[in-house]
CSV table of C-alpha atoms and ligand atoms in Angstrom, one decimal:
chain,number,residue,atom,x,y,z
B,1,MET,CA,-10.4,-8.1,16.4
B,2,SER,CA,-11.2,-4.0,15.4
B,3,GLY,CA,-9.0,-3.4,18.1
B,4,LYS,CA,-12.3,-2.2,20.5
B,5,ASN,CA,-12.1,-4.1,24.1
B,6,TRP,CA,-15.6,-5.3,23.9
B,7,ASP,CA,-15.4,-6.6,27.1
B,8,ARG,CA,-14.8,-3.5,29.0
B,9,VAL,CA,-18.9,-3.0,28.4
B,10,PRO,CA,-18.8,-0.5,31.7
B,11,ILE,CA,-21.8,-2.4,33.3
B,12,ASP,CA,-21.1,-4.8,36.6
B,13,ALA,CA,-22.1,-6.9,39.3
B,14,GLN,CA,-20.3,-6.7,42.5
B,15,SER,CA,-17.6,-4.1,41.1
B,16,VAL,CA,-15.6,-3.1,43.5
B,17,ASP,CA,-13.1,-1.4,41.4
B,18,ALA,CA,-15.9,0.8,39.5
B,19,PRO,CA,-15.2,3.8,38.8
B,20,LEU,CA,-16.0,7.0,41.2
B,21,SER,CA,-19.7,8.4,39.7
B,22,SER,CA,-21.8,11.4,39.9
B,23,SER,CA,-25.1,9.5,41.4
B,24,ALA,CA,-25.0,6.8,43.8
B,25,VAL,CA,-27.4,4.9,46.1
B,26,PHE,CA,-26.9,3.6,49.9
B,27,LEU,CA,-29.5,1.4,50.0
B,28,VAL,CA,-29.4,-1.0,53.4
B,29,VAL,CA,-32.6,-3.0,54.2
B,30,THR,CA,-33.2,-6.4,57.0
B,31,VAL,CA,-34.7,-9.3,55.4
B,32,GLY,CA,-37.8,-11.1,56.7
B,33,GLY,CA,-36.9,-14.2,59.4
B,34,ASP,CA,-39.1,-16.6,57.8
B,35,GLN,CA,-38.2,-19.3,55.1
B,36,ALA,CA,-40.2,-17.3,52.3
B,37,ALA,CA,-38.4,-14.1,52.4
B,38,LEU,CA,-35.2,-15.2,52.7
B,39,SER,CA,-35.6,-17.6,49.4
B,40,LYS,CA,-36.6,-14.5,47.6
B,41,ALA,CA,-33.6,-12.3,48.8
B,42,ALA,CA,-31.5,-15.3,47.7
B,43,SER,CA,-32.9,-15.0,44.3
B,44,VAL,CA,-32.7,-11.7,44.0
B,45,LEU,CA,-29.2,-11.9,44.5
B,46,GLY,CA,-29.0,-14.3,42.2
B,47,GLU,CA,-30.5,-12.2,39.2
B,48,LEU,CA,-28.6,-8.9,40.7
B,49,ASP,CA,-26.3,-9.2,37.2
B,50,ASP,CA,-29.0,-9.7,34.9
B,51,LEU,CA,-30.7,-6.6,36.6
B,52,VAL,CA,-27.7,-4.7,36.4
B,53,LYS,CA,-27.7,-5.4,32.3
B,54,ASN,CA,-31.0,-4.6,31.4
B,55,VAL,CA,-30.8,-1.2,33.3
B,56,GLY,CA,-27.1,-0.2,32.4
B,57,PHE,CA,-27.3,-1.4,28.5
B,58,ARG,CA,-30.0,1.5,28.4
B,59,ASP,CA,-27.2,3.7,28.4
B,60,LEU,CA,-23.7,2.5,28.5
B,61,SER,CA,-22.0,5.8,29.1
B,62,GLY,CA,-24.4,5.8,32.1
B,63,ARG,CA,-21.3,3.3,34.0
B,64,LEU,CA,-24.4,1.5,36.2
B,65,SER,CA,-22.7,-0.4,38.5
B,66,CYS,CA,-24.5,-2.6,41.9
B,67,ILE,CA,-22.8,-4.3,44.7
B,68,ALA,CA,-24.4,-6.0,47.3
B,69,GLY,CA,-23.4,-6.6,50.7
B,70,ILE,CA,-24.0,-9.3,53.1
B,71,GLY,CA,-23.8,-8.7,56.7
B,72,ARG,CA,-23.4,-11.6,59.4
B,73,ASP,CA,-26.8,-11.9,60.9
B,74,LEU,CA,-28.4,-12.8,57.9
B,75,TRP,CA,-25.6,-14.6,56.5
B,76,ASP,CA,-26.1,-17.3,59.1
B,77,ARG,CA,-29.2,-17.6,58.3
B,78,LEU,CA,-29.4,-18.8,55.1
B,79,GLY,CA,-27.4,-21.5,56.3
B,80,LEU,CA,-24.2,-21.5,54.4
B,81,ASP,CA,-21.2,-23.8,55.9
B,82,ARG,CA,-18.7,-20.7,55.5
B,83,ARG,CA,-18.1,-17.7,56.2
B,84,PRO,CA,-15.7,-15.0,55.4
B,85,GLN,CA,-13.3,-14.7,58.5
B,86,GLU,CA,-13.3,-11.9,59.7
B,87,LEU,CA,-17.1,-11.1,59.2
B,88,LYS,CA,-19.2,-9.6,62.4
B,89,PRO,CA,-21.3,-6.9,62.6
B,90,PHE,CA,-20.8,-3.7,63.5
B,91,ALA,CA,-19.8,-3.0,67.0
B,92,PRO,CA,-20.4,0.3,68.3
B,93,ILE,CA,-16.8,2.1,69.6
B,94,LYS,CA,-17.9,4.5,72.7
B,95,GLY,CA,-14.8,7.1,73.1
B,96,SER,CA,-14.8,10.0,76.1
B,97,VAL,CA,-16.8,12.5,74.0
B,98,HIS,CA,-18.5,10.5,70.4
B,99,THR,CA,-19.7,7.1,70.4
B,100,ALA,CA,-20.0,5.5,67.1
B,101,PRO,CA,-23.5,3.5,67.1
B,102,SER,CA,-23.7,-0.3,65.8
B,103,THR,CA,-27.4,-0.6,63.5
B,104,ALA,CA,-29.4,-2.6,61.8
B,105,GLY,CA,-28.6,-4.1,57.8
B,106,ASP,CA,-29.2,-7.2,56.1
B,107,LEU,CA,-28.1,-6.2,52.7
B,108,LEU,CA,-26.1,-3.2,51.3
B,109,PHE,CA,-26.7,-2.1,48.5
B,110,HIS,CA,-24.9,0.3,46.8
B,111,ILE,CA,-25.8,1.7,43.4
B,112,ARG,CA,-23.4,4.0,41.4
B,113,ALA,CA,-23.5,6.0,37.6
B,114,GLU,CA,-23.3,8.9,36.3
B,115,ARG,CA,-26.7,9.5,35.7
B,116,ALA,CA,-29.2,10.1,39.3
B,117,ASP,CA,-32.7,8.4,37.1
B,118,MET,CA,-30.5,5.0,36.3
B,119,CYS,CA,-29.8,4.5,39.9
B,120,PHE,CA,-33.1,5.9,40.9
B,121,GLU,CA,-34.5,3.0,37.9
B,122,PHE,CA,-32.1,-0.2,39.0
B,123,GLU,CA,-33.1,1.1,42.9
B,124,ARG,CA,-37.5,0.5,41.6
B,125,MET,CA,-36.7,-2.8,39.9
B,126,LEU,CA,-34.8,-3.9,42.6
B,127,LEU,CA,-36.9,-3.1,45.4
B,128,ASP,CA,-40.3,-4.1,43.5
B,129,ASN,CA,-38.3,-8.1,42.6
B,130,LEU,CA,-37.7,-8.2,46.9
B,131,GLY,CA,-41.4,-7.2,47.2
B,132,ALA,CA,-42.6,-7.7,50.9
B,133,SER,CA,-39.6,-10.0,51.5
B,134,VAL,CA,-37.4,-6.5,52.7
B,135,THR,CA,-37.7,-4.2,55.3
B,136,VAL,CA,-36.1,-0.8,53.9
B,137,VAL,CA,-34.0,0.7,57.4
B,138,ASP,CA,-32.0,4.0,55.1
B,139,GLU,CA,-32.4,4.9,51.9
B,140,VAL,CA,-29.8,7.8,50.4
B,141,GLU,CA,-29.0,9.8,47.8
B,142,GLY,CA,-25.4,10.8,47.1
B,143,PHE,CA,-24.3,13.2,44.4
B,144,ARG,CA,-20.5,13.9,43.5
B,145,TYR,CA,-20.0,18.1,44.6
B,146,PHE,CA,-17.8,20.4,43.2
B,147,ASP,CA,-13.8,19.2,43.0
B,148,ALA,CA,-15.0,16.0,44.4
B,149,ARG,CA,-15.4,17.7,47.9
B,150,ASP,CA,-17.7,16.9,50.8
B,151,LEU,CA,-19.8,19.3,52.5
B,152,LEU,CA,-17.4,20.4,54.7
B,153,GLY,CA,-15.6,21.9,51.5
B,154,PHE,CA,-12.5,19.7,51.4
B,155,VAL,CA,-11.4,17.6,48.5
B,156,ASP,CA,-12.6,14.2,49.6
B,157,GLY,CA,-11.0,10.5,48.5
B,158,THR,CA,-7.3,12.1,46.7
B,159,ALA,CA,-5.2,9.8,49.3
B,160,ASN,CA,-7.7,6.0,47.8
B,161,PRO,CA,-5.7,3.6,46.2
B,162,THR,CA,-5.6,3.3,42.5
B,163,GLY,CA,-4.0,1.0,39.6
B,164,LEU,CA,-2.8,-2.2,41.6
B,165,ASP,CA,-2.5,-0.8,44.9
B,166,LEU,CA,-6.3,-1.2,44.6
B,167,PRO,CA,-7.1,-4.9,44.0
B,168,ALA,CA,-4.1,-5.3,46.8
B,169,ALA,CA,-6.2,-2.5,49.6
B,170,ALA,CA,-9.7,-3.6,48.4
B,171,LEU,CA,-10.1,-7.2,47.6
B,172,VAL,CA,-9.7,-10.0,50.1
B,173,GLY,CA,-6.6,-12.2,48.7
B,174,ASP,CA,-5.3,-15.8,49.1
B,175,GLU,CA,-5.5,-15.6,53.4
B,176,ASP,CA,-9.1,-16.4,52.6
B,177,GLY,CA,-9.3,-18.3,49.4
B,178,ASP,CA,-12.8,-19.4,49.2
B,179,PHE,CA,-13.4,-15.2,49.3
B,180,ALA,CA,-11.1,-14.1,47.4
B,181,GLY,CA,-11.8,-11.0,45.2
B,182,GLY,CA,-14.4,-9.9,47.4
B,183,SER,CA,-14.4,-7.1,50.1
B,184,TYR,CA,-15.8,-5.7,53.5
B,185,VAL,CA,-17.5,-2.8,53.6
B,186,VAL,CA,-18.4,-1.1,55.8
B,187,VAL,CA,-20.9,2.2,56.2
B,188,GLN,CA,-22.0,5.3,58.4
B,189,LYS,CA,-24.1,8.3,57.6
B,190,TYR,CA,-23.5,11.0,59.3
B,191,LEU,CA,-25.0,14.5,59.5
B,192,HIS,CA,-22.9,17.5,59.7
B,193,ASP,CA,-23.4,20.6,62.0
B,194,MET,CA,-22.9,23.0,59.0
B,195,ASN,CA,-23.3,26.5,61.5
B,196,ALA,CA,-20.5,25.6,64.3
B,197,TRP,CA,-18.5,24.1,61.1
B,198,LYS,CA,-19.0,27.5,59.2
B,199,GLU,CA,-17.7,29.9,62.5
B,200,THR,CA,-14.3,27.0,63.0
B,201,PRO,CA,-11.9,29.5,61.4
B,202,THR,CA,-10.4,27.6,58.0
B,203,HIS,CA,-6.7,27.4,59.5
B,204,LEU,CA,-8.6,25.4,62.4
B,205,GLN,CA,-10.6,23.7,59.3
B,206,GLU,CA,-7.0,22.5,57.6
B,207,GLU,CA,-5.9,20.8,60.8
B,208,ILE,CA,-8.2,18.9,61.7
B,209,ILE,CA,-8.6,17.6,57.6
B,210,GLY,CA,-4.8,17.8,57.5
B,211,ARG,CA,-5.1,18.5,54.3
B,212,THR,CA,-5.3,22.3,53.3
B,213,LYS,CA,-8.7,23.5,51.6
B,214,ILE,CA,-8.2,24.8,48.6
B,215,ASP,CA,-6.1,23.1,46.6
B,216,ASN,CA,-6.1,19.9,48.8
B,217,ILE,CA,-2.1,19.8,50.2
B,218,GLU,CA,-1.4,17.3,53.1
B,219,ILE,CA,-0.1,18.8,56.0
B,220,ASP,CA,2.6,17.5,57.9
B,221,ASP,CA,0.8,16.8,61.5
B,222,ASP,CA,3.5,14.6,63.0
B,223,ASP,CA,4.8,16.9,65.4
B,224,ALA,CA,1.4,18.8,66.7
B,225,PRO,CA,-0.3,17.9,69.9
B,226,ARG,CA,-3.8,17.0,68.6
B,227,LYS,CA,-3.5,14.4,64.8
B,228,SER,CA,-5.4,15.2,62.2
B,229,HIS,CA,-8.2,13.2,60.6
B,230,LYS,CA,-5.7,12.4,57.9
B,231,SER,CA,-3.2,11.0,60.5
B,232,LEU,CA,-5.8,8.9,62.6
B,233,ALA,CA,-7.3,6.9,59.4
B,234,THR,CA,-3.6,6.2,58.4
B,235,ILE,CA,-3.2,2.7,59.4
B,236,THR,CA,0.5,1.2,60.0
B,237,ASP,CA,2.0,-1.8,61.1
B,238,ALA,CA,5.5,-2.8,63.3
B,239,ASP,CA,6.9,-2.7,59.9
B,240,GLY,CA,5.9,0.3,58.5
B,241,ASN,CA,4.0,-1.1,55.7
B,242,GLU,CA,0.8,1.7,55.4
B,243,PHE,CA,-2.8,-0.3,55.0
B,244,ASP,CA,-4.8,1.3,52.4
B,245,ILE,CA,-9.3,1.2,52.2
B,246,LEU,CA,-11.5,2.2,49.0
B,247,ARG,CA,-13.7,4.7,50.2
B,248,ASP,CA,-16.6,6.4,47.9
B,249,ASN,CA,-18.0,8.9,50.3
B,250,MET,CA,-21.0,10.8,48.6
B,251,PRO,CA,-22.7,13.8,50.0
B,252,PHE,CA,-26.1,14.1,50.7
B,253,GLY,CA,-28.5,16.9,52.1
B,254,ARG,CA,-32.0,18.9,52.3
B,255,PRO,CA,-30.4,22.1,52.7
B,256,GLY,CA,-34.9,22.9,53.4
B,257,LYS,CA,-34.8,20.7,55.9
B,258,GLN,CA,-30.7,22.4,57.4
B,259,GLU,CA,-30.1,18.6,56.7
B,260,PHE,CA,-26.1,18.1,54.9
B,261,GLY,CA,-23.9,15.1,55.3
B,262,THR,CA,-21.1,12.8,54.8
B,263,TYR,CA,-22.0,8.4,53.7
B,264,PHE,CA,-18.7,7.1,54.7
B,265,ILE,CA,-18.3,3.8,52.5
B,266,GLY,CA,-14.8,1.7,52.9
B,267,TYR,CA,-14.0,-1.1,51.3
B,268,SER,CA,-11.2,-3.2,52.1
B,269,ARG,CA,-9.2,-6.7,51.9
B,270,TYR,CA,-8.7,-7.1,55.8
B,271,LEU,CA,-12.2,-5.8,57.9
B,272,TRP,CA,-9.6,-4.8,60.5
B,273,VAL,CA,-8.1,-1.5,59.0
B,274,ILE,CA,-11.9,-0.1,58.7
B,275,GLU,CA,-11.9,-0.9,62.6
B,276,LYS,CA,-8.9,0.0,63.6
B,277,MET,CA,-9.4,3.8,61.8
B,278,LEU,CA,-12.6,3.7,63.6
B,279,GLN,CA,-10.9,3.4,67.1
B,280,ARG,CA,-8.0,6.1,66.3
B,281,MET,CA,-11.1,8.3,65.4
B,282,TYR,CA,-13.2,7.2,68.4
B,283,ILE,CA,-10.8,6.7,71.2
B,284,GLY,CA,-7.9,9.3,70.0
B,285,ASP,CA,-4.0,8.4,69.4
B,286,PRO,CA,-3.3,8.7,72.4
B,287,PRO,CA,-6.5,8.1,73.7
B,288,GLY,CA,-9.1,11.3,74.4
B,289,ALA,CA,-7.2,12.7,71.0
B,290,TYR,CA,-9.9,11.7,69.3
B,291,ASP,CA,-10.7,13.0,66.4
B,292,ARG,CA,-11.8,16.5,65.7
B,293,LEU,CA,-14.2,15.8,62.9
B,294,LEU,CA,-16.3,14.0,65.2
B,295,ASP,CA,-17.3,17.9,66.6
B,296,PHE,CA,-19.0,18.6,63.6
B,297,SER,CA,-19.9,15.2,62.6
B,298,THR,CA,-22.6,12.7,63.9
B,299,PRO,CA,-22.8,8.9,62.9
B,300,HIS,CA,-26.9,7.8,63.2
B,301,THR,CA,-25.7,4.5,61.0
B,302,GLY,CA,-23.1,1.8,61.8
B,303,THR,CA,-22.9,-1.3,59.7
B,304,THR,CA,-20.2,-4.2,58.7
B,305,PHE,CA,-21.2,-6.6,55.5
B,306,PHE,CA,-18.9,-8.5,53.4
B,307,ALA,CA,-19.6,-7.5,49.0
B,308,PRO,CA,-17.9,-11.3,47.6
B,309,ALA,CA,-16.8,-11.9,44.5
B,310,ARG,CA,-19.8,-12.6,41.5
B,311,PRO,CA,-18.7,-15.9,40.6
B,312,THR,CA,-18.7,-16.5,44.2
B,313,LEU,CA,-22.4,-14.3,45.1
B,314,GLN,CA,-23.9,-16.7,42.7
B,315,LYS,CA,-22.7,-19.5,44.1
B,316,LEU,CA,-23.9,-18.6,47.7
B,317,VAL,CA,-27.6,-17.2,46.6
B,318,GLU,CA,-27.0,-21.9,44.7
B,319,ALA,CA,-25.9,-23.0,48.2
B,320,ALA,CA,-28.3,-21.2,49.7
B,321,GLN,CA,-31.6,-22.2,47.5
B,322,GLU,CA,-30.3,-25.8,48.3
B,323,LYS,CA,-30.4,-25.6,51.9
B,324,LEU,CA,-33.7,-24.0,52.2
B,325,ALA,CA,-35.2,-25.7,49.9
B,326,VAL,CA,-34.3,-28.7,51.9
B,327,ASP,CA,-35.3,-27.2,55.1
B,328,ARG,CA,-38.7,-26.1,53.9
G,401,HEM,C1,-9.6,10.9,54.7
G,401,HEM,C2,-13.0,13.6,55.0
G,401,HEM,C3,-15.2,9.6,57.9
G,401,HEM,C4,-10.8,6.9,56.3
G,401,HEM,C5,-10.2,12.3,54.4
G,401,HEM,C6,-10.3,13.0,53.7
G,401,HEM,C7,-11.1,14.1,53.8
G,401,HEM,C8,-12.6,13.0,54.4
G,401,HEM,C9,-11.7,15.1,53.2
G,401,HEM,C10,-8.8,14.1,52.7
G,401,HEM,C11,-8.6,13.9,51.4
G,401,HEM,C12,-8.5,11.9,51.1
G,401,HEM,O1,-7.6,11.7,51.2
G,401,HEM,O2,-9.6,11.6,51.0
G,401,HEM,C13,-14.3,12.2,56.0
G,401,HEM,C14,-15.4,12.4,56.5
G,401,HEM,C15,-16.1,11.8,56.9
G,401,HEM,C16,-14.8,10.7,57.2
G,401,HEM,C17,-15.7,14.0,56.1
G,401,HEM,C18,-17.4,12.4,57.5
G,401,HEM,C19,-17.6,12.5,58.9
G,401,HEM,C20,-14.4,8.8,57.4
G,401,HEM,C21,-14.1,8.0,58.0
G,401,HEM,C22,-12.9,6.5,57.9
G,401,HEM,C23,-12.4,7.7,57.1
G,401,HEM,C24,-15.0,6.9,59.3
G,401,HEM,C25,-12.6,5.3,58.2
G,401,HEM,C26,-13.4,4.9,59.1
G,401,HEM,C27,-10.3,8.2,55.9
G,401,HEM,C28,-9.3,7.5,55.6
G,401,HEM,C29,-8.2,8.8,55.0
G,401,HEM,C30,-9.4,9.6,55.1
G,401,HEM,C31,-8.3,5.9,55.2
G,401,HEM,C32,-6.5,9.0,54.0
G,401,HEM,C33,-6.0,8.9,54.9
G,401,HEM,C34,-4.2,9.3,53.8
G,401,HEM,O3,-3.7,10.3,53.8
G,401,HEM,O4,-3.9,8.1,54.0
G,401,HEM,N1,-11.2,11.8,54.8
G,401,HEM,N2,-13.7,11.3,55.9
G,401,HEM,N3,-12.7,8.4,57.1
G,401,HEM,N4,-10.2,9.1,55.8
G,401,HEM,FE1,-11.7,10.7,55.8
């Protein structure tokens, strides 16, 4: 052996733990109601792995990856016997001031690469293959901004789990053996009111986020009258155990249209953890003391998916295809 790790070719499908990339596409589609559309979508899901290789192998340093997530409604329509224990549609949340809407989506494709052209090429081929079986409901092209900052100017992603903490936080384990290695995925597309944010003094922005802006140091707000975003998004159980999620938020925008956004994407072993974060952000802790980040950021979408591990996805596709063939 040459000592090179050949099995670590950096292209993979369903790799939740793929490295954070400099480009991403977030594609959400609905699948048509007829059997033909369902069959087509299932067969494209079954070939995803090959498509990632076909495009990704053209430049291995581009580190192309794609994760497909399946929504609850489609899951049921595919006629699969079992489904992940917690999978359900995104439940809208109505706080006293801000609301998180629930929006349509049967399939999510989270496409990542070091090159925007690789994401583009993969998405183009994927949509070609899906053809008329799907309708695109949302398509966002994200980019990594300076120092991994969001467009509000704060470093975003610092508290993400790393090393062995990553699978422990993001991947389903033995508690739901059939779906071990998969992950619940929640997405929300936020648009920012940049003018209002710019008028907010930096010290107040820092209080809202819970970190300093320039050097990204955590601010202790245990005794503050209002909790920061960071503190509201920190989930602990009665024994003080903390539950993390894996976020791969990306900025996006079109300055010419005054559009400035953050695409939130969270992967979690337990769906309840993300739901609790959202409850704390929108309802507040105590109720009414909601996340002031929402005064400057409005969610336009909200959808929940489950991204099965690669071997599980293959098995699900085969089972769905058999079921659809019998029903025909
Ligand atoms: C932390 C930005 C939405 C969950 C942070 C931080 C920033 C940030 C700058 C601090 C640095 C870091 O640890 O990453 C944003 C923006 C959002 C957004 C701009 C949308 C406009 C959300 C949503 C959730 C969430 C919707 C969950 C449902 C978290 C978590 C942390 C965090 C878990 C880490 C908390 C800790 O320190 O343990 N976010 N966020 N964020 N955010 Fe968000």
